[in-house]
Coordinates of C-alpha atoms in Angstrom, one line a residue:
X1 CA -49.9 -14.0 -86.7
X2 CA -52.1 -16.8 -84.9
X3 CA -52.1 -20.2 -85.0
X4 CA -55.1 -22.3 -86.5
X5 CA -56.4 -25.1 -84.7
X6 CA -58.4 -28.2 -87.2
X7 CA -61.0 -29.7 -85.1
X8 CA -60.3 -33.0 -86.0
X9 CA -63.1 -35.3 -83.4
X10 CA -66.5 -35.4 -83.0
X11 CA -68.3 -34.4 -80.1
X12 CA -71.8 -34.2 -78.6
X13 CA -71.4 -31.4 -76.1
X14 CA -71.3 -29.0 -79.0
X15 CA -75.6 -28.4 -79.6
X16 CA -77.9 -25.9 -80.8
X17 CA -75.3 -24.5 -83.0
X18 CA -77.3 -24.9 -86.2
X19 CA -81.1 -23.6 -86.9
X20 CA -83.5 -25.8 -89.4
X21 CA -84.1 -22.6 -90.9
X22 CA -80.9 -22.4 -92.0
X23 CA -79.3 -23.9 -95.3
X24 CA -76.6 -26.1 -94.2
X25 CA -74.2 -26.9 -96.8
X26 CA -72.7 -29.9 -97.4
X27 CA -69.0 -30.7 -97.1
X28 CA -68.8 -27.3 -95.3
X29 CA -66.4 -25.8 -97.8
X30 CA -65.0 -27.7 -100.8
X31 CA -61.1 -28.1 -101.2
X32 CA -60.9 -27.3 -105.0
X33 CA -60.8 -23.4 -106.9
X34 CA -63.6 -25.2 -109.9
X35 CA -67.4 -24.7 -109.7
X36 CA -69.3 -27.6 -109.7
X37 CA -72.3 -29.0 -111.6
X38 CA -74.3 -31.7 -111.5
X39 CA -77.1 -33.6 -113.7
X40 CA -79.5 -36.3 -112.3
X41 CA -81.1 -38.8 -114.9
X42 CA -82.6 -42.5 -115.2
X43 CA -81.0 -44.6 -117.5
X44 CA -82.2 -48.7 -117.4
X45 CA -79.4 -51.1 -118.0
X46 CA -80.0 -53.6 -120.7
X47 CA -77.3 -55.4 -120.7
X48 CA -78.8 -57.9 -117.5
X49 CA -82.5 -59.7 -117.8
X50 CA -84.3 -58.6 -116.0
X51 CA -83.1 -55.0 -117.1
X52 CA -81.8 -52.4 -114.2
X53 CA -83.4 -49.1 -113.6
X54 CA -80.4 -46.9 -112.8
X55 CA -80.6 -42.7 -111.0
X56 CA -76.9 -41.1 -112.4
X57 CA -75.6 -38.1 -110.9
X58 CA -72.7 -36.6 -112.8
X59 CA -70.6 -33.5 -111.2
X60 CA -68.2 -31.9 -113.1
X61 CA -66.4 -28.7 -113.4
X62 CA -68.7 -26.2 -114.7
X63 CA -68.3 -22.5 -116.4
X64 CA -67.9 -20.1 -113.6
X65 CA -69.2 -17.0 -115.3
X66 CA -72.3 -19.1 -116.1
X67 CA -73.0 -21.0 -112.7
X68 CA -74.7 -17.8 -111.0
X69 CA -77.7 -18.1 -113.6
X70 CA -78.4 -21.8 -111.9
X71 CA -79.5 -22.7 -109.0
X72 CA -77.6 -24.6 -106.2
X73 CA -79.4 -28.2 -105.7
X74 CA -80.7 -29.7 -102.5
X75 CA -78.6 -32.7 -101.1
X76 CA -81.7 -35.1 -101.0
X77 CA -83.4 -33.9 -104.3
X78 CA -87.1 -34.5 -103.2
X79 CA -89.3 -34.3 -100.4
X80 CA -89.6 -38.1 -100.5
X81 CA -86.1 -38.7 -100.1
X82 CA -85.5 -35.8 -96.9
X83 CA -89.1 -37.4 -95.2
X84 CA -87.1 -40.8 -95.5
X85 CA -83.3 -39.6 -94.7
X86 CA -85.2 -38.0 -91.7
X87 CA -86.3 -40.9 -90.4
X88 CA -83.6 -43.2 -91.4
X89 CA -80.9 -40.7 -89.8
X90 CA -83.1 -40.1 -86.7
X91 CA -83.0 -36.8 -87.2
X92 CA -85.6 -34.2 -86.3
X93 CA -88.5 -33.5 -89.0
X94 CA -87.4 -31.4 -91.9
X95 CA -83.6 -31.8 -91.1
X96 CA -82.4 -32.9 -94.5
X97 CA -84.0 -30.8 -96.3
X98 CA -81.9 -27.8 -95.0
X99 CA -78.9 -29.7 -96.5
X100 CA -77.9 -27.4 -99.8
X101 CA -75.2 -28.6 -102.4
X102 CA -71.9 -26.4 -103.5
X103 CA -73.5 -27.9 -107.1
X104 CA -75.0 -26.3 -109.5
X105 CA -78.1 -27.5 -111.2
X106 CA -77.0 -28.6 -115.0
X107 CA -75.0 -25.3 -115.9
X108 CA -72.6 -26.0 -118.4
X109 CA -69.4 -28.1 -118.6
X110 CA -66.5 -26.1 -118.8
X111 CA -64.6 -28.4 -121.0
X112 CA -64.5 -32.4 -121.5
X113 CA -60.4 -33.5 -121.1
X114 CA -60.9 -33.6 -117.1
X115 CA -60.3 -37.1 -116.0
X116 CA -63.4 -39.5 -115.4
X117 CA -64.0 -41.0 -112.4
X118 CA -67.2 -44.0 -111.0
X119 CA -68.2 -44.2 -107.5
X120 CA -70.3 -46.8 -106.6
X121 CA -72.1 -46.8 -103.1
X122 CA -72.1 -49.3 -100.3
X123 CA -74.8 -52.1 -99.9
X124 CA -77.8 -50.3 -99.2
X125 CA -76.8 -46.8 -99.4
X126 CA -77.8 -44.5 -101.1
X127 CA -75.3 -42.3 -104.0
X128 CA -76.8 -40.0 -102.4
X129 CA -75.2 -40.1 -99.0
X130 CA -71.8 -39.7 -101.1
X131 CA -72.6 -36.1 -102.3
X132 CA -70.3 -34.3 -100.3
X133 CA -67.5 -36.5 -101.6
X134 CA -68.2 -36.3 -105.3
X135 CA -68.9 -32.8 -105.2
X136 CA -65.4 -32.2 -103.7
X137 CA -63.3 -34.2 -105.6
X138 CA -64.8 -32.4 -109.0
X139 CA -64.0 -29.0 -107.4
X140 CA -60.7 -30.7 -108.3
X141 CA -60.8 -31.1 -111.7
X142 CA -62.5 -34.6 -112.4
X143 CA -66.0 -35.7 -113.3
X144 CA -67.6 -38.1 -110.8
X145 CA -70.3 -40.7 -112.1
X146 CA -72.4 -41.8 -109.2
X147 CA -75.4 -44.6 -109.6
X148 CA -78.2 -45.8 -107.4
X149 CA -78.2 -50.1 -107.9
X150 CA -81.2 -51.0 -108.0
X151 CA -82.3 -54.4 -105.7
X152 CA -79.5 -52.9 -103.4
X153 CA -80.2 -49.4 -102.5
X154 CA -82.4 -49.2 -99.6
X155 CA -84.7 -45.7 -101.2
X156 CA -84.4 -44.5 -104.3
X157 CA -86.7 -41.5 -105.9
X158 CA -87.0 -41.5 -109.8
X159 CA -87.9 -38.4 -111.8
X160 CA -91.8 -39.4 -112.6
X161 CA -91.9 -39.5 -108.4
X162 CA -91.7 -43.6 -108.0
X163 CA -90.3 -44.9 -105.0
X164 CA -88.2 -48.1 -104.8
X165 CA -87.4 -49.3 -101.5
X166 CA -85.3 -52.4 -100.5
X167 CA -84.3 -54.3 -97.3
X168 CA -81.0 -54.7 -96.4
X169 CA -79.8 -57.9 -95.4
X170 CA -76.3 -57.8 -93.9
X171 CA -75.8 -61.2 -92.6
X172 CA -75.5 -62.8 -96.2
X173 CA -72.5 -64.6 -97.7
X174 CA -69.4 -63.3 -99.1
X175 CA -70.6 -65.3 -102.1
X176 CA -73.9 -63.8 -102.3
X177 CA -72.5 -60.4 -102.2
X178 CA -70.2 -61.5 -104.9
X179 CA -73.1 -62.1 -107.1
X180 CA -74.6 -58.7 -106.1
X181 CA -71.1 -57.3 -106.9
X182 CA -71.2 -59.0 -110.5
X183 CA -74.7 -57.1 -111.0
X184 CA -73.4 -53.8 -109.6
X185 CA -70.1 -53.5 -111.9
X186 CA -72.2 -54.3 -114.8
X187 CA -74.3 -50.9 -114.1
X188 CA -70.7 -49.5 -114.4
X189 CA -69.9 -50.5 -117.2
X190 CA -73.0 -50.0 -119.0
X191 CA -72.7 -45.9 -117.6
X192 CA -69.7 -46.3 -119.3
X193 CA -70.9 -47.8 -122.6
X194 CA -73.6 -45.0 -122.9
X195 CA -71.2 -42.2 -122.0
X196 CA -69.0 -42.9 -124.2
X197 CA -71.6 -42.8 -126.9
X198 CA -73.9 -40.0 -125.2
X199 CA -72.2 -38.1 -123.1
X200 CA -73.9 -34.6 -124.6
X201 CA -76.8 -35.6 -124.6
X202 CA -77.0 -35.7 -120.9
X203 CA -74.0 -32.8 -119.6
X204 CA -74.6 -29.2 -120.9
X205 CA -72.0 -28.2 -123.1
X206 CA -70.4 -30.5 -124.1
X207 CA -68.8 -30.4 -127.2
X208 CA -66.3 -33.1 -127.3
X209 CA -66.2 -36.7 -126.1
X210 CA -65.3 -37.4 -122.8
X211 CA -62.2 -39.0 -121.5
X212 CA -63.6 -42.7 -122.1
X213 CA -60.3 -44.6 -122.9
X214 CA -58.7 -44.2 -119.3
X215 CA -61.3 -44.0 -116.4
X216 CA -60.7 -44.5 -112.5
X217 CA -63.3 -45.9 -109.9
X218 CA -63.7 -45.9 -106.4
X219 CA -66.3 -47.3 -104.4
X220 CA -67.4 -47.7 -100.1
X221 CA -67.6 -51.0 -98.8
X222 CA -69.3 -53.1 -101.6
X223 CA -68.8 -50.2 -103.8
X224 CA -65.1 -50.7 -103.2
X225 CA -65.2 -54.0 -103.9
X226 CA -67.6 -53.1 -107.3
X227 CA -64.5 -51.1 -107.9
X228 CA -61.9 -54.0 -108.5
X229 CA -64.6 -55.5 -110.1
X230 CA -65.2 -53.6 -112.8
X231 CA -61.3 -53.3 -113.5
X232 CA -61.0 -56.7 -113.7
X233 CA -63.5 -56.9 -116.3
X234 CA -62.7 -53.8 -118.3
X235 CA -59.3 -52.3 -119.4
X236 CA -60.9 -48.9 -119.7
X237 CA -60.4 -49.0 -115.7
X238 CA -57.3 -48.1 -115.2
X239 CA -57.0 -47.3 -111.3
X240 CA -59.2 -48.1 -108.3
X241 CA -60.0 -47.3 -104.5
X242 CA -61.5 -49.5 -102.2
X243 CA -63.0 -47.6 -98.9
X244 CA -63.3 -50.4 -96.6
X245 CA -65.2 -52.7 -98.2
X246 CA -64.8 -56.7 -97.8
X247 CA -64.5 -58.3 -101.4
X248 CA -66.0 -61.4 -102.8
X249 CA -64.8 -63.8 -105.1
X250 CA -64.1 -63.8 -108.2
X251 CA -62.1 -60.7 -107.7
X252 CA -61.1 -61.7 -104.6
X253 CA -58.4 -64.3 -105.3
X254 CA -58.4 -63.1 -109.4
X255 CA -55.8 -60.3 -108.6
X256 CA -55.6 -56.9 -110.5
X257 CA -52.1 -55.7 -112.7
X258 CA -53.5 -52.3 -112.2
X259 CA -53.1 -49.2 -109.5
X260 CA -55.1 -49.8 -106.6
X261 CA -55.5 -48.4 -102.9
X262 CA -57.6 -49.9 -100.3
X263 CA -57.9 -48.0 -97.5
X264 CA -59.3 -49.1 -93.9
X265 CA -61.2 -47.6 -91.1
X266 CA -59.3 -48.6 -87.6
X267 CA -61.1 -51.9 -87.5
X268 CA -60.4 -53.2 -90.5
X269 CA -57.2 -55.0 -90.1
X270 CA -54.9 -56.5 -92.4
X271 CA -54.5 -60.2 -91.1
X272 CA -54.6 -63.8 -92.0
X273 CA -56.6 -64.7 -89.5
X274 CA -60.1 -66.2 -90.8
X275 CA -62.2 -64.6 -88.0
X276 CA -61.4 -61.6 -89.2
X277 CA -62.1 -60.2 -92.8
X278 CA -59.7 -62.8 -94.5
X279 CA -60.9 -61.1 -97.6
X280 CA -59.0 -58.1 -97.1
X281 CA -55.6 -60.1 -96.6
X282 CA -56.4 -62.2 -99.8
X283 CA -57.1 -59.2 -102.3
X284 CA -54.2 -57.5 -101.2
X285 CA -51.8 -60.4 -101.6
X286 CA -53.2 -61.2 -104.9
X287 CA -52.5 -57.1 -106.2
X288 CA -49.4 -57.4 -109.3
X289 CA -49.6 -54.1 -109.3
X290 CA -48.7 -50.8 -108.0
X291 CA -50.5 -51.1 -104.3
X292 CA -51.0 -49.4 -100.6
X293 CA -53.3 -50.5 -98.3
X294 CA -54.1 -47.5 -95.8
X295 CA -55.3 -47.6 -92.1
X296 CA -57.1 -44.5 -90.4
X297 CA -57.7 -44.2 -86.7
X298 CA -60.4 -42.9 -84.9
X299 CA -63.2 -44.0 -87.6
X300 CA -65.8 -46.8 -88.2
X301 CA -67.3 -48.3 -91.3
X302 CA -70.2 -45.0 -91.9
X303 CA -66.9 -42.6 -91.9
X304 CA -66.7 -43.1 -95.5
X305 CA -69.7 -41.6 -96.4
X306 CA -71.6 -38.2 -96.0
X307 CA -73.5 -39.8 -93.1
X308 CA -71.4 -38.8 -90.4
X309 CA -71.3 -35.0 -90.9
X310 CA -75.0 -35.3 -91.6
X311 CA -75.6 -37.1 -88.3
X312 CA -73.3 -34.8 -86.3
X313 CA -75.0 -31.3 -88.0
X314 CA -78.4 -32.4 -87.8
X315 CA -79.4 -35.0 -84.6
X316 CA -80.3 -32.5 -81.7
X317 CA -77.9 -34.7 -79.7
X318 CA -75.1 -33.9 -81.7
X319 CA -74.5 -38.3 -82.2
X320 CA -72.7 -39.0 -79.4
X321 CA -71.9 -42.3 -81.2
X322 CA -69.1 -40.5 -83.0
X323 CA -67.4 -38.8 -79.6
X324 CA -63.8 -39.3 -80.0
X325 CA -63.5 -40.1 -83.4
X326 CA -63.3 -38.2 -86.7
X327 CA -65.6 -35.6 -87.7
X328 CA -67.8 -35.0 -90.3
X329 CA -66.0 -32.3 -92.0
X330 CA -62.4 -33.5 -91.3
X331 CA -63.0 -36.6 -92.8
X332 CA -64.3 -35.0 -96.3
X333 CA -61.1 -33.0 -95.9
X334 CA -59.0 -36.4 -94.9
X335 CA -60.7 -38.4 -97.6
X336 CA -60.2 -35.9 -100.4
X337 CA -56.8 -35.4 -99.7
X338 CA -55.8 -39.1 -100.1
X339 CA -57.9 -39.7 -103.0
X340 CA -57.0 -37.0 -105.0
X341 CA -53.5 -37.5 -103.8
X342 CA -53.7 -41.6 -105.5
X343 CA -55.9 -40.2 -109.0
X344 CA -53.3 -37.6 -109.7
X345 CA -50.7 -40.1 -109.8
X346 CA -52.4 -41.6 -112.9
X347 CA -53.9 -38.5 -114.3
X348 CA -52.5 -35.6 -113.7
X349 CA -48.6 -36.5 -113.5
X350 CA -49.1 -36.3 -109.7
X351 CA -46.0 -36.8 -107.4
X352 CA -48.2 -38.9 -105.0
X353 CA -46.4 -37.3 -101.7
X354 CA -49.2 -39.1 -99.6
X355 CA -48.6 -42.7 -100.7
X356 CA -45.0 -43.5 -99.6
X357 CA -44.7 -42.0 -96.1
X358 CA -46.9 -40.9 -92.9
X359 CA -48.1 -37.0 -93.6
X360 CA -47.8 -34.9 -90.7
X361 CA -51.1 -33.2 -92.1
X362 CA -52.9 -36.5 -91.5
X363 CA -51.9 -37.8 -88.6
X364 CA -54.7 -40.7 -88.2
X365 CA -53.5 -42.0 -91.6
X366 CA -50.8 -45.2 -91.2
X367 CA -49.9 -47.7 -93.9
X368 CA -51.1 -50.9 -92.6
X369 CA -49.1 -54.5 -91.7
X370 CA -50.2 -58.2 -91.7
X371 CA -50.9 -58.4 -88.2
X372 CA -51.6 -61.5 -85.8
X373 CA -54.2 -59.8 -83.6
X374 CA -54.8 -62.2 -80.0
X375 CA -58.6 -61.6 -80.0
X376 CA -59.1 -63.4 -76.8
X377 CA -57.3 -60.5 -75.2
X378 CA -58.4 -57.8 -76.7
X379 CA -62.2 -57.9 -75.6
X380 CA -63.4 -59.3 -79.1

């Protein structure tokens, strides 16, 4: 018998172990038994003036004696997008286009009673740099609706080859992020709205509707914030995540009767203080609900997304920015764990043996306090 040993932090020492012409796939392994699929479409949202053109990636369990007849996809899609994640990751030419999927390419569904869950991405990112999540937690036995928002996503490719490319601008209000928020959780729920009603027209196979009358969201940063959102506004919502995202009014102070988890990187502290992200405190005070609120140390912001794994695999200096905290593939593992752990509770008759006490398993993972942090001591 030996023992195994998880390489839980990043580090830069460890280079030349991968070859650009090699596929690299992304997470590493997934943690579910389930094939996965996935369809990519455009879809404009109607509901706002001017109307939204919206890129949807579903992934869902697929038939496994029928996924070996598909192709597995590329990460990026197009050449356009791997020239621009390239440049954008600092990454050496022709990098992210080694970057290979567990999906499939549209095989078909293997049924439609698997639960339905919404991700929405963080300002300026890309769905596509939350591909290795989705794909994972539909290896589990959900379908995962991604979207690109348009005015807010810094590159987006659509099928007939047009490019649209935006500008973030981080230093903007909480207010004026609300307002981008409002925008956002309507592409939500008009996904929703045309699922519901054509669902098979879009996922192979299908030959029942989906699970429309219960459906859980999660979201990064304003994504997590879109999250609570969209519950507030629709009781089809049922249960949220937040992954470390600030959150604007109106949801801020509005307060949600429903199941929701925020969880934290190790910055993102739960405190009264108003120099800090008073948001964070206020949300969570204003939950009736069922609630945690989750810290994890040794991670920043980007830990919630694909990027860091990408960054780590790829840059020929192994991103020393990430020595000493969380890897790449640990924190897909981490991050699965925890939110499959909260959806089963709601879904799945799940026992929820994450959300009352520290795991052993996941040692960087703490339930968080209201803190009084002395910043003039710290450094900050």
């Amino acid at each position: 018998m030996f023992s195994q040993t998880i390489v839980r932090y990043g580090s830069s020492i460890c280079l030349g172990l991968f070859s650009l012409s090699e596929a690299l796939l992304i997470p590493p392994s997934l943690t579910g038994p389930l094939p996965v699929g996935v369809v990519n479409y455009e879809l404009n949202n109607t509901s706002l003036k001017p109307t939204r053109d919206l890129m949807v990636s579903i992934y869902y369990p697929a038939l496994a004696l029928e996924c070996k007849s598909y192709p597995r996809v590329s990460d990026f899609y197009t050449e356009a997008f791997d020239t621009w994640a390239d440049s954008w990751f600092t990454l050496p030419a022709g990098a992210s286009a080694t970057l290979t999927q567990h999906a499939y390419s549209a095989p078909p569904i293997a049924h439609s009673d698997f639960p339905l869950l919404f991700f929405s991405p963080g300002y300026g990112n890309s769905r596509l740099f939350y591909n290795g999540a989705a794909q994972d937690i539909a290896s589990n036995g959900y379908i995962v609706v991604s979207m690109d928002h348009p005015n807010d996503t810094d590159f987006t490719v659509y099928p007939d080859g047009r490019i649209a490319a935006h500008t973030e601008n981080d230093t903007q209000s909480l207010d004026v992020f609300g307002l981008i928020m409002q925008k956002d959780a309507s592409d939500v729920l008009f996904i929703a709205d045309h699922l519901e009603a054509d669902a098979h027209r879009v996922i192979p196979g299908l030959k029942a509707p989906l699970a429309t009358k219960r459906i859980g969201i999660l979201g990064h940063s304003l994504g997590g914030a879109t999250a609570s959102q969209v519950m507030l506004q629709d009781p089809r919502f049922v249960a949220g995540i937040n992954l470390d995202g600030s959150v604007p009014p109106p949801v801020e102070t509005a307060g949600l009767s429903s199941p929701f988890l925020m969880m934290a990187s190790m910055g993102h502290v739960l405190s009264k203080q108003p120099e800090l992200d008073l948001s964070w405190y206020t949300f969570y005070e204003n939950l009736r609900g069922w609630k945690r609120i989750l810290r994890v140390n040794q991670t920043q912001h980007g830990h919630y997304s694909d990027n860091i794994f990408i960054k780590g695999a790829l840059r020929p200096d192994g991103n020393p920015a990430n020595d000493g905290l969380l890897n790449g593939t640990y924190m897909f593992q981490l991050e699965s764990a925890y939110v499959l752990d909260f959806f089963d509770i709601w879904f799945k008759h799940g026992k929820g043996r994450l959300m009352d006490k520290m795991s052993p398993e996941w040692p960087e993972v703490f339930f968080d306090k209201v803190t009084y942090y002395n910043l003039s001591n710290s450094g900050q």
